[in-house]
Amino acid sequence: MIEVAVRGHPYVVAVVGVGLYGLSTLERLVANIPEYVPKKDREIHIHLIDPCLDRGSRTWAVDQPSELWMNSHAGMMTLFTDDSSSCEGPVRKGPTLQEWAASAGEVLSSDETLNGLVDAFSPYRWASRSVMGKYMGWFLDHVVQNAPSNVRIHRHGKLAVEVSSASDSLQEGESVKLADDPVPLVCHRVILAQGRPATEPTPEQQELRRTMSSYGGSHEPPGQASLSKTAHIKPGDRVLLRGLGLTFFDYLQLLTTVRGGTFHRAANGSLTYEPSGNEPRIFAISRTGVLAHPVRWWPMTGSLVMCPVPRFTSPQIFSELALRCDTAVALKEATARMSSELLYFYYSDTLSADPERSSSAWHRFQQTYPSLEPGSPAQEELIASLFPMEERIDLDRMMDPLQGETFSTLESLQTWMRRHIAQITNRTLTKEHSRDLALRTALAYITASLQEASRSRGFEANPDFYKGIWDWAWAKMAILTGGAPWPRQLELQALSRCGVVTFLGKESGVAHAPEAGTVKCVSETVPVTVGIDHLIEARHSMPTVTQTSDALLRNLVQRGEISWRGFDRTSSPRAPGPQRVTVTRYGSLVTTDNRVSRTIYAVGADTSNPILTPGLPRVGTDSDVFHLTDRVARHLLESLIRGYPDTSTEE
Ligand SMILES: Cc1cc2nc3c(=O)[nH]c(=O)nc-3n(C[C@H](O)[C@H](O)[C@H](O)COP(=O)(O)OP(=O)(O)OC[C@H]3O[C@@H](n4cnc5c(N)ncnc54)[C@H](O)[C@@H]3O)c2cc1C
């Protein structure tokens, strides 16, 4: 079909979902419009559609409790491209979250553990998510106010429920139906930026919900924590939080401080929790039974005398491995190389940071280790000859410290857990443990290499390889840096000490106990079963298009207009594997019969487009979020003015 541009009639674009990706794509559209659609040529109308539009989007809603924090420092977060951005479109600079909050007089967050250590506007302060929502609202207004005069931006605070073809013989386009609105919007192009919409419960979850409610309790499926999900839980009820990640910490806040409990810091620095009496009894369990290490607080410098550079991994090495015919062999080599890189950094730091160590040990390690085959026994022998047992690191153990551990009593497990929390928090906060920082530095190099390599053609041709190595690096990153902000970890210790939270270790399942009129949770780590009233799946839902409860996506799936790539590696009956919407490099939807949509784009971390640094863009990191949103925006504008390019060149 040939696109006919009619001078005088506006181009119309709809953005469905105005969270991070929707906003960024809007900003990139507006930034690129002068190059593609000069003012004299034509108007361009952009419809923003999101039921949370005036509330700072779903994740960052301005009306959520301020106790729910972001897990990244406010000084790192930005929605603006900066000098590091190498995307094709123009750079448009602006303040970081922290800079904006300081100028707007917005307190980033308030917390007993942080107060007195960092000031209210410090870049090292964590921000409440609601403050991020306000920054996003300000950003949207800023983009609108600074848009070229031929751009009109219309806001619709509604759900989009259907996108269907509105093409006729002259013009191709889509009709976008909004909830409770009889007149659809007719658009030339639609960008889906819906984040991760809610999913239908799995059969196992439905069964649990039935069982729990038959005992007068409840079951909450995976998804973002919110006040409405905890409102029915009464003081003293027994609540099982299944999952110990960031969503767990959100639920903790909702069930404790949001209910009036307070933390107090004693003169000796120790933290205590004073219950309000409105708390339930919280039991915590998960697959690994432990927490991820907290996010690093401030840069630790000064301990290193000599510093390693990557020797086992590089963008070229990853690109070459991606082109190998045998993906399994390539993955094995990539994994061995990445492990060796981590160990190389770890042991280099161990030698360098210790003034007692002779420089000959450093030189021997530097000269020999990189020349040994990654993953070979020779590597192990060299490490054994240079480092006593207590200095060695076991990467598998670091990932799963409760593996094979059992405790005879619940109390002994609580003591172990509190010690473990203290250990991982102290390691993050003190210079003495710069070896952990060395591991993170190695991972940062690896992910930067992956990011660069992912822009090469070989990577796109081998998504399984890409997925495999990224999963490996992501799992390490998640355990080393994916934990809650350290004040939250110290608060958890205090909640455990006063008995509001009880750790149950690794989960081995839940069992019906009709005789007790309850469901019981069974631990693999400690020989106890605990009766529960409410079960909350304290984790994010999996990306899925087949199980989504979003009407718009469901309809597109049913008509075959959306296809997806599934990765089975993490599948289990409790958590089906993730499905990512298949798109071209430029974000165009790919249908189930492998056609490339000329009118619908999808953008976000749950699409098949590689985003190696998911989450909000970090300042000064040439964020690949901007690479993606810029690429999509430019392709869309190009397709509007010149017609959709030949699809054979798409990928
Ligand atoms: C609870 C939580 C906390 C996070 N914290 C951090 C953090 O601290 N730091 C970090 O870097 N990353 C964080 N992330 C990860 C990531 O940065 C965010 O998820 C990010 O907001 C993702 O952007 P998005 O645009 O894909 O989705 P979202 O921001 O979720 O936006 C999607 C929007 O689409 C709308 N929408 C969905 N369906 C429709 C429809 N049919 N019609 C109209 N609108 C629709 C939703 O209402 C929503 O506002 C967090 C994620 C979550 C879930």
XYZ file of C-alpha atoms and ligand atoms in Angstrom:
704
model
C 0.000 0.000 0.000
C 1.379 3.417 -0.891
C 1.367 6.175 1.683
C 0.001 9.437 0.353
C 1.081 12.507 2.303
C -1.568 15.207 2.088
C -0.171 18.673 2.752
C -2.291 20.369 5.350
C -3.633 17.229 7.027
C -1.819 16.439 10.256
C 0.096 13.264 10.845
C -1.428 11.496 13.845
C 0.532 9.293 16.257
C -0.772 7.579 19.408
C 1.424 6.562 22.339
C -0.306 3.925 24.470
C 1.259 3.924 27.943
C 3.169 6.940 29.226
C 5.600 5.455 31.715
C 9.356 5.558 31.184
C 9.378 4.224 27.609
C 6.282 6.101 26.429
C 7.665 9.368 27.795
C 11.123 8.809 26.383
C 9.733 7.899 22.950
C 7.582 11.039 23.033
C 10.639 13.134 23.897
C 12.652 11.525 21.104
C 9.803 12.072 18.610
C 9.611 15.737 19.545
C 13.418 16.118 19.448
C 13.613 14.565 15.959
C 10.543 16.186 14.388
C 12.348 19.335 13.138
C 14.610 17.112 11.007
C 11.756 15.103 9.497
C 8.683 17.331 9.515
C 9.651 20.989 9.184
C 7.082 23.439 10.546
C 5.955 24.685 7.171
C 5.245 21.191 5.882
C 2.710 19.682 8.166
C 1.344 19.448 11.691
C 1.875 16.375 13.757
C -0.610 15.405 16.462
C 0.513 13.074 19.233
C -2.098 11.432 21.456
C -0.855 10.276 24.860
C -3.062 7.569 26.338
C -2.692 6.251 29.883
C -5.197 5.936 32.749
C -2.364 7.039 35.085
C -1.316 9.980 32.908
C -1.979 12.621 35.543
C -0.535 10.474 38.326
C 2.999 10.036 36.978
C 2.287 6.582 35.416
C 1.506 3.272 37.105
C 4.897 2.380 38.613
C 5.687 5.937 39.628
C 2.218 7.034 40.756
C 2.439 10.281 42.725
C -0.245 9.156 45.171
C 1.487 5.995 46.459
C 2.912 5.957 50.006
C 6.214 7.830 50.236
C 7.709 4.833 52.107
C 7.947 3.025 48.753
C 11.382 3.896 47.448
C 13.258 3.635 44.223
C 16.250 1.343 44.434
C 18.617 3.658 42.597
C 20.171 6.889 43.814
C 18.398 10.062 42.797
C 21.621 11.588 41.443
C 21.955 8.785 38.884
C 18.458 8.977 37.430
C 17.632 11.029 34.380
C 15.101 11.210 31.587
C 17.354 13.406 29.448
C 20.019 12.508 26.927
C 23.422 13.930 27.844
C 26.961 14.286 26.527
C 27.462 10.524 26.768
C 24.482 9.809 24.464
C 25.552 8.508 21.086
C 22.081 7.954 19.649
C 21.477 9.472 16.200
C 18.933 12.098 17.214
C 19.797 15.387 18.865
C 20.894 15.537 22.495
C 18.528 17.527 24.715
C 20.003 18.048 28.160
C 18.185 18.589 31.410
C 18.316 17.986 35.159
C 18.655 14.619 36.874
C 15.955 13.569 39.320
C 18.029 14.916 42.214
C 18.808 18.219 40.480
C 15.164 18.710 39.601
C 14.023 17.855 43.165
C 16.520 20.326 44.639
C 15.317 23.109 42.348
C 11.649 22.258 42.965
C 12.120 21.920 46.752
C 10.899 18.295 46.685
C 12.269 16.211 49.573
C 13.556 13.018 47.984
C 12.680 10.733 50.911
C 12.654 10.773 54.673
C 14.159 7.979 56.710
C 15.482 7.597 60.242
C 18.484 5.548 59.095
C 19.544 8.075 56.452
C 18.755 11.301 58.263
C 21.899 12.900 59.605
C 24.044 10.968 57.116
C 23.016 12.595 53.845
C 21.040 15.779 53.362
C 17.531 15.930 51.935
C 18.714 16.714 48.379
C 21.880 14.638 48.279
C 22.522 12.714 45.016
C 23.180 9.677 47.251
C 19.688 9.736 48.669
C 17.083 7.279 47.492
C 13.928 8.949 46.273
C 10.366 7.920 47.001
C 8.778 6.521 43.868
C 6.108 9.181 44.100
C 8.840 11.861 43.714
C 10.010 10.142 40.537
C 6.373 10.360 39.373
C 6.425 14.112 39.957
C 9.684 14.412 38.002
C 8.043 12.499 35.147
C 5.039 14.824 35.248
C 7.365 17.839 35.122
C 9.335 16.215 32.263
C 6.150 15.700 30.252
C 5.147 19.356 30.682
C 8.699 20.396 29.757
C 8.594 18.347 26.532
C 5.171 19.737 25.626
C 6.215 23.330 26.299
C 9.385 22.987 24.249
C 7.845 21.155 21.284
C 8.063 22.794 17.837
C 4.994 24.840 16.953
C 3.704 22.280 14.418
C 3.375 19.648 17.180
C 0.119 19.261 19.137
C 0.082 16.920 22.113
C -3.274 15.634 23.359
C -3.645 13.875 26.707
C -6.161 11.089 27.363
C -6.309 9.743 30.913
C -7.906 6.491 29.769
C -7.164 2.875 29.017
C -6.740 1.920 25.343
C -8.772 -1.249 24.806
C -8.419 -1.958 21.102
C -6.106 -1.135 18.227
C -7.402 -2.263 14.846
C -6.639 -1.481 11.239
C -8.124 1.701 9.840
C -6.350 1.448 6.507
C -8.217 2.361 3.352
C -7.035 2.428 -0.204
C -5.207 5.718 0.214
C -3.859 5.774 3.669
C -2.792 3.167 6.155
C -3.421 3.608 9.818
C -4.916 2.283 13.029
C -8.045 3.006 14.970
C -7.435 3.263 18.718
C -10.444 2.693 20.946
C -10.351 4.134 24.437
C -12.362 2.777 27.383
C -15.729 4.537 27.746
C -15.183 6.504 24.574
C -17.447 5.679 21.621
C -15.327 7.577 19.065
C -11.973 5.944 18.337
C -8.837 7.919 17.499
C -7.694 7.331 13.945
C -3.916 7.393 13.797
C -1.215 6.846 11.214
C 1.032 5.164 13.734
C 0.616 3.634 17.189
C 3.388 3.046 19.719
C 2.645 0.505 22.429
C 4.626 1.355 25.582
C 2.534 -0.466 28.139
C 5.244 -1.722 30.453
C 4.197 -4.997 32.023
C 0.413 -5.136 32.257
C -1.183 -7.432 34.826
C -1.383 -11.127 34.008
C -4.154 -13.652 34.514
C -3.354 -15.982 37.415
C -1.905 -19.363 36.445
C -3.997 -22.487 37.186
C -1.852 -23.090 40.304
C -2.473 -19.539 41.503
C -6.205 -19.846 40.856
C -6.267 -23.052 42.874
C -4.387 -21.360 45.733
C -6.774 -18.421 45.648
C -9.762 -20.785 45.909
C -8.184 -22.710 48.765
C -7.054 -19.667 50.713
C -10.427 -17.964 50.418
C -12.208 -21.178 51.469
C -10.314 -20.782 54.780
C -11.227 -17.082 54.958
C -7.786 -15.954 53.765
C -6.430 -14.565 50.502
C -3.879 -15.096 47.773
C -2.203 -12.222 45.910
C -0.613 -13.103 42.555
C 2.746 -11.589 41.431
C 2.748 -7.899 40.581
C 3.528 -4.478 41.965
C 2.801 -4.051 45.692
C 0.102 -1.544 46.546
C -1.945 -0.410 49.527
C -5.124 -1.849 48.023
C -3.540 -5.328 48.003
C -2.863 -5.262 51.743
C -5.889 -3.325 53.034
C -7.839 -6.491 53.986
C -4.999 -7.934 56.121
C -5.797 -7.540 59.813
C -3.322 -6.991 62.687
C -1.977 -10.338 63.869
C -2.947 -12.228 60.675
C -0.263 -14.625 59.456
C 1.046 -13.429 56.079
C 3.475 -15.394 53.935
C 5.588 -13.208 51.648
C 6.887 -15.497 48.922
C 9.964 -13.817 47.454
C 12.746 -11.773 49.077
C 13.428 -9.245 46.335
C 12.423 -5.627 45.944
C 8.681 -6.348 45.932
C 9.134 -8.053 49.310
C 10.565 -4.830 50.728
C 7.630 -2.857 49.319
C 5.174 -5.178 51.072
C 7.227 -4.897 54.270
C 6.781 -1.133 54.232
C 3.066 -1.395 53.507
C 2.575 -3.805 56.418
C 4.751 -1.980 58.973
C 5.723 1.714 58.713
C 2.764 2.601 56.494
C 0.624 1.122 59.301
C 2.201 3.437 61.869
C 5.278 1.507 63.088
C 8.457 3.534 63.599
C 12.194 2.894 63.610
C 14.478 4.453 66.208
C 18.232 4.741 66.117
C 19.981 4.364 69.484
C 23.103 6.317 70.429
C 25.233 3.216 69.675
C 23.817 3.176 66.116
C 21.558 0.137 66.508
C 18.087 0.297 65.062
C 14.907 -0.782 66.825
C 11.365 -1.066 65.572
C 8.443 0.145 67.623
C 5.310 -1.627 66.403
C 2.050 0.275 66.050
C 0.040 -2.845 66.854
C -1.457 -2.841 63.336
C 1.133 -5.210 61.878
C 0.361 -8.754 60.808
C 2.860 -11.558 61.551
C 5.065 -11.733 58.503
C 6.786 -14.927 57.310
C 9.403 -14.618 54.590
C 10.440 -17.400 52.235
C 11.852 -17.735 48.743
C 13.577 -20.014 46.281
C 17.042 -19.193 47.663
C 15.900 -18.040 51.106
C 18.340 -15.098 51.121
C 18.465 -11.456 50.097
C 20.445 -9.906 47.285
C 23.292 -7.606 48.325
C 22.236 -3.996 48.758
C 22.932 -1.381 46.143
C 26.329 0.254 46.554
C 26.023 3.548 48.319
C 28.929 5.785 47.339
C 32.021 5.227 45.274
C 34.703 3.522 47.356
C 38.080 4.762 46.277
C 41.570 4.667 47.591
C 42.086 0.989 48.332
C 43.489 -0.069 44.994
C 47.134 0.339 44.245
C 47.021 -1.356 40.882
C 43.918 -1.945 38.874
C 43.105 -4.703 36.397
C 41.525 -4.222 32.984
C 39.322 -6.868 31.318
C 41.375 -9.713 29.869
C 38.801 -12.407 29.092
C 35.869 -10.485 27.626
C 35.404 -7.715 25.077
C 32.733 -6.642 22.583
C 34.727 -8.329 19.796
C 34.955 -11.622 21.705
C 31.187 -11.645 22.339
C 30.412 -10.701 18.733
C 32.664 -13.465 17.403
C 31.176 -16.042 19.771
C 27.660 -15.017 18.693
C 28.547 -15.948 15.115
C 29.591 -19.521 16.032
C 27.303 -22.207 14.576
C 27.006 -24.164 17.812
C 25.256 -21.854 20.273
C 25.689 -24.268 23.201
C 29.475 -24.386 22.734
C 29.645 -20.620 22.284
C 27.616 -20.123 25.463
C 29.902 -22.454 27.415
C 32.976 -20.529 26.350
C 31.332 -17.157 27.039
C 30.327 -18.305 30.537
C 33.831 -19.583 31.326
C 35.279 -16.289 30.123
C 32.865 -14.210 32.196
C 33.587 -16.286 35.343
C 37.317 -15.902 34.752
C 36.898 -12.142 34.377
C 35.099 -11.914 37.715
C 37.739 -14.002 39.457
C 40.535 -12.056 37.794
C 39.191 -8.780 39.152
C 38.438 -10.270 42.571
C 41.890 -11.721 43.126
C 43.694 -8.739 41.583
C 41.942 -6.571 44.143
C 42.804 -8.993 46.950
C 46.484 -8.683 46.094
C 46.457 -4.984 45.374
C 44.501 -3.908 48.433
C 46.800 -5.739 50.859
C 49.925 -3.685 51.631
C 51.578 -6.787 53.181
C 51.461 -8.629 49.883
C 54.608 -8.511 47.802
C 54.408 -7.072 44.336
C 55.894 -10.322 43.029
C 52.623 -12.113 43.825
C 50.728 -9.436 41.904
C 53.061 -9.778 38.909
C 52.909 -13.543 38.957
C 49.120 -13.450 39.004
C 48.921 -10.745 36.320
C 51.305 -12.527 34.014
C 49.995 -16.052 34.416
C 46.251 -15.968 35.060
C 45.128 -14.202 31.848
C 47.166 -16.623 29.741
C 45.427 -19.707 31.178
C 42.435 -21.262 29.487
C 39.193 -19.901 30.979
C 37.664 -22.451 33.350
C 40.720 -24.745 33.216
C 42.166 -26.671 36.207
C 45.350 -24.611 35.715
C 43.458 -21.492 36.744
C 42.290 -23.205 39.927
C 45.799 -24.411 40.707
C 47.250 -20.928 40.375
C 44.567 -19.485 42.684
C 45.182 -22.272 45.220
C 48.917 -21.529 45.185
C 48.472 -17.811 45.827
C 45.440 -17.501 48.094
C 44.634 -19.275 51.369
C 41.215 -20.918 51.633
C 39.641 -18.046 53.569
C 40.467 -15.620 50.783
C 38.981 -17.658 47.995
C 35.594 -17.024 46.524
C 33.078 -19.600 45.367
C 30.808 -17.918 42.814
C 28.186 -20.676 43.091
C 28.084 -20.303 46.865
C 27.777 -16.545 46.544
C 24.702 -17.070 44.368
C 23.075 -19.582 46.714
C 24.503 -19.388 50.264
C 21.796 -21.540 51.869
C 22.395 -24.406 49.433
C 22.749 -27.580 51.527
C 22.330 -25.710 54.841
C 19.766 -26.843 57.401
C 18.923 -25.477 60.844
C 17.435 -27.424 63.706
C 15.354 -24.544 65.047
C 13.603 -21.522 63.666
C 15.568 -19.329 66.070
C 18.949 -20.508 64.782
C 17.874 -19.657 61.242
C 16.807 -16.154 62.389
C 20.246 -15.593 63.927
C 21.979 -16.801 60.741
C 19.810 -14.560 58.571
C 20.418 -11.447 60.668
C 24.145 -12.137 60.525
C 23.953 -12.694 56.766
C 22.128 -9.385 56.302
C 24.724 -7.594 58.434
C 27.493 -9.202 56.414
C 26.183 -8.304 52.966
C 25.306 -4.788 54.107
C 28.680 -4.159 55.728
C 30.478 -5.527 52.693
C 28.638 -2.988 50.592
C 29.345 -0.093 52.900
C 32.934 -0.559 53.969
C 36.158 -0.011 52.081
C 37.670 -3.154 53.584
C 35.557 -5.208 51.220
C 36.534 -3.576 47.994
C 36.777 -7.076 46.500
C 33.002 -7.031 46.178
C 33.331 -3.753 44.379
C 35.921 -5.385 42.119
C 33.349 -8.052 41.203
C 30.823 -5.357 40.406
C 33.382 -3.480 38.343
C 34.112 -6.626 36.335
C 30.383 -7.106 35.788
C 30.028 -3.490 34.711
C 32.775 -4.059 32.112
C 31.069 -7.242 30.954
C 27.652 -5.606 30.570
C 29.204 -2.629 28.752
C 30.871 -5.079 26.349
C 27.587 -6.927 25.899
C 25.864 -3.637 25.239
C 28.346 -2.714 22.535
C 28.313 -6.205 21.042
C 24.519 -6.278 21.015
C 24.561 -3.509 18.444
C 26.385 -5.811 16.036
C 24.516 -7.881 13.464
C 25.790 -11.211 14.800
C 24.054 -10.632 18.068
C 20.701 -9.963 16.486
C 21.045 -13.128 14.451
C 21.604 -15.229 17.571
C 19.101 -14.161 20.246
C 19.549 -17.413 22.214
C 23.244 -16.713 22.692
C 22.500 -13.153 23.663
C 19.803 -14.294 26.093
C 22.046 -16.979 27.620
C 24.963 -14.718 28.420
C 22.760 -11.895 29.510
C 20.898 -14.221 31.909
C 24.215 -15.303 33.386
C 25.465 -11.749 33.882
C 22.067 -10.533 35.043
C 21.810 -13.221 37.734
C 25.230 -12.218 39.096
C 24.327 -8.548 38.895
C 21.010 -9.239 40.626
C 22.668 -10.912 43.617
C 25.557 -8.419 43.853
C 23.655 -5.196 43.339
C 19.955 -6.059 43.064
C 19.132 -5.767 46.753
C 17.104 -3.121 48.490
C 18.731 0.123 49.619
C 20.897 -0.670 52.657
C 18.702 1.244 55.171
C 15.900 -1.132 54.251
C 18.140 -4.141 54.974
C 19.018 -2.785 58.412
C 15.333 -2.163 59.068
C 14.620 -5.761 58.159
C 17.078 -6.899 60.824
C 15.214 -4.767 63.365
C 11.858 -6.196 62.234
C 13.290 -9.689 62.663
C 14.676 -8.911 66.134
C 11.289 -7.766 67.382
C 9.485 -10.756 65.877
C 7.371 -8.936 63.278
C 9.239 -10.825 60.530
C 10.215 -14.515 60.684
C 12.498 -15.978 58.022
C 11.693 -19.470 56.783
C 14.667 -20.017 54.428
C 14.209 -21.925 51.169
C 10.688 -22.915 50.287
C 9.812 -26.490 49.550
C 6.118 -25.787 48.913
C 2.745 -25.070 50.427
C 0.403 -27.800 51.572
C -3.309 -27.874 52.383
C -4.072 -28.691 55.985
C -7.850 -29.146 56.065
C -7.718 -30.545 59.619
C -6.195 -27.237 60.784
C -8.449 -25.197 58.510
C -5.445 -23.573 56.876
C -2.658 -23.759 54.314
C 0.789 -24.594 55.613
C 4.086 -23.488 54.251
C 6.942 -26.001 54.310
C 10.575 -24.930 54.585
C 13.517 -26.833 53.118
C 15.935 -25.121 55.501
C 14.324 -25.655 58.866
C 11.980 -28.463 59.979
C 8.870 -26.362 60.498
C 5.541 -25.937 58.816
C 3.725 -22.676 59.385
C -0.012 -22.109 59.039
C -0.842 -18.987 57.049
C -3.881 -16.779 56.497
C -2.672 -14.815 53.477
C -0.187 -15.734 50.784
C 1.393 -12.934 48.780
C 3.565 -13.693 45.747
C 6.022 -10.910 46.506
C 7.651 -10.611 43.114
C 7.086 -9.011 39.719
C 4.941 -10.851 37.247
C 6.613 -12.513 34.258
C 6.494 -10.746 30.926
C 3.734 -12.505 29.033
C 1.438 -11.830 26.130
C -0.569 -15.039 26.228
C -1.578 -14.616 29.891
C -2.095 -10.860 29.877
C -5.296 -9.384 31.256
C -4.889 -6.302 29.042
C -7.725 -6.290 26.470
C -5.728 -4.444 23.809
C -2.844 -6.935 23.868
C -5.173 -9.933 24.129
C -7.030 -8.862 20.965
C -3.799 -8.322 19.035
C -2.584 -11.761 20.165
C -5.853 -13.417 19.138
C -5.619 -11.898 15.661
C -1.986 -12.975 15.301
C -0.813 -9.367 15.094
C 1.625 -9.929 17.952
C 4.136 -12.733 18.091
C 6.514 -13.404 20.924
C 9.788 -15.024 21.766
C 9.661 -17.341 24.719
C 12.684 -18.308 26.736
C 12.144 -21.482 28.678
C 15.238 -21.479 30.807
C 13.483 -20.051 33.854
C 10.143 -21.809 33.384
C 8.541 -23.702 36.217
C 4.908 -24.555 36.945
C 4.899 -21.679 39.462
C 6.388 -19.200 37.088
C 5.957 -19.780 33.358
C 8.892 -18.551 31.267
C 8.968 -14.977 30.045
C 7.541 -14.071 26.648
C 8.825 -10.994 24.887
C 6.912 -9.258 22.120
C 8.715 -9.768 18.808
C 9.696 -6.530 17.149
C 12.228 -5.447 14.559
C 15.290 -3.480 15.510
C 13.156 -0.382 14.965
C 10.333 -1.557 17.194
C 7.809 -2.562 14.480
C 5.572 -5.426 15.589
C 6.164 -8.760 13.857
C 2.996 -10.785 13.261
C 2.670 -14.532 13.826
C 2.991 -15.087 10.067
C 6.222 -13.091 10.141
C 4.992 -9.883 8.555
C 6.351 -6.611 9.816
C 3.650 -4.163 10.861
C 3.857 -0.842 9.038
C 1.784 1.006 11.595
C 2.223 -0.468 15.103
C 5.403 -0.191 17.151
C 6.151 -1.637 20.595
C 8.856 -0.338 22.861
C 10.027 -1.455 26.284
C 12.108 -3.950 28.205
C 9.601 -6.740 27.509
C 10.069 -6.620 23.753
C 12.633 -8.692 21.867
C 14.804 -5.613 21.338
C 17.865 -6.050 23.533
C 17.919 -3.714 26.512
C 21.019 -4.598 28.439
C 20.532 -2.055 31.186
C 16.850 -2.368 32.031
C 15.430 0.211 34.360
C 15.646 3.944 34.225
C 18.451 5.575 32.249
C 21.544 6.342 34.331
C 23.194 9.680 33.753
C 26.427 9.645 31.733
C 26.089 6.020 30.639
C 24.987 6.409 26.995
C 21.857 4.555 28.073
C 20.534 2.030 25.607
C 16.994 3.089 26.611
C 17.633 6.275 24.620
C 19.209 4.320 21.779
C 16.022 2.296 21.522
C 13.486 5.105 21.887
C 15.455 7.329 19.505
C 15.702 4.554 16.910
C 11.965 3.881 17.107
C 11.073 7.590 16.947
C 13.282 8.238 13.914
C 12.036 5.171 12.075
C 8.443 6.144 12.727
C 8.995 9.704 11.457
C 10.886 8.428 8.439
C 8.051 6.016 7.659
C 5.485 8.818 7.949
C 7.123 11.103 5.452
C 8.635 8.598 3.052
C 6.389 5.575 3.464
C 7.369 2.419 5.290
C 10.818 1.212 4.180
C 11.285 -2.100 2.401
C 10.776 -4.724 5.105
C 13.554 -6.934 3.747
C 16.070 -4.476 5.174
C 14.295 -4.235 8.509
C 16.214 -6.658 10.664
C 7.617 -1.403 41.363
C 8.750 -1.119 40.441
C 9.835 -0.374 40.889
C 10.895 -0.093 40.041
N 11.933 0.632 40.521
C 12.957 0.932 39.717
C 14.038 1.746 40.182
O 14.060 2.166 41.324
N 15.039 2.038 39.332
C 15.043 1.582 38.037
O 15.972 1.875 37.292
N 14.043 0.801 37.576
C 13.004 0.472 38.373
N 11.977 -0.310 37.902
C 12.085 -0.888 36.534
C 11.708 0.063 35.377
O 12.498 1.223 35.396
C 10.297 0.536 35.422
O 9.460 -0.575 35.414
C 9.940 1.432 34.228
O 8.926 2.274 34.663
C 9.470 0.661 33.006
O 8.952 1.558 32.079
P 7.748 1.187 31.115
O 7.439 2.407 30.319
O 8.085 -0.030 30.342
O 6.536 0.771 32.043
P 5.692 1.636 33.069
O 6.526 2.679 33.681
O 4.996 0.650 33.918
O 4.619 2.376 32.163
C 3.654 1.709 31.411
C 2.409 2.566 31.398
O 1.498 1.985 30.450
C 0.197 2.161 30.913
N -0.676 1.201 30.231
C -0.608 -0.149 30.259
N -1.589 -0.680 29.489
C -2.266 0.354 28.966
C -3.386 0.455 28.099
N -4.004 -0.631 27.599
N -3.852 1.688 27.779
C -3.244 2.812 28.243
N -2.181 2.772 29.073
C -1.697 1.561 29.422
C 0.309 1.958 32.434
O -0.747 2.589 33.109
C 1.671 2.587 32.741
O 1.579 3.908 33.233
C 10.889 -0.591 38.716
C 9.805 -1.348 38.279
C 8.742 -1.593 39.109
C 7.567 -2.394 38.595
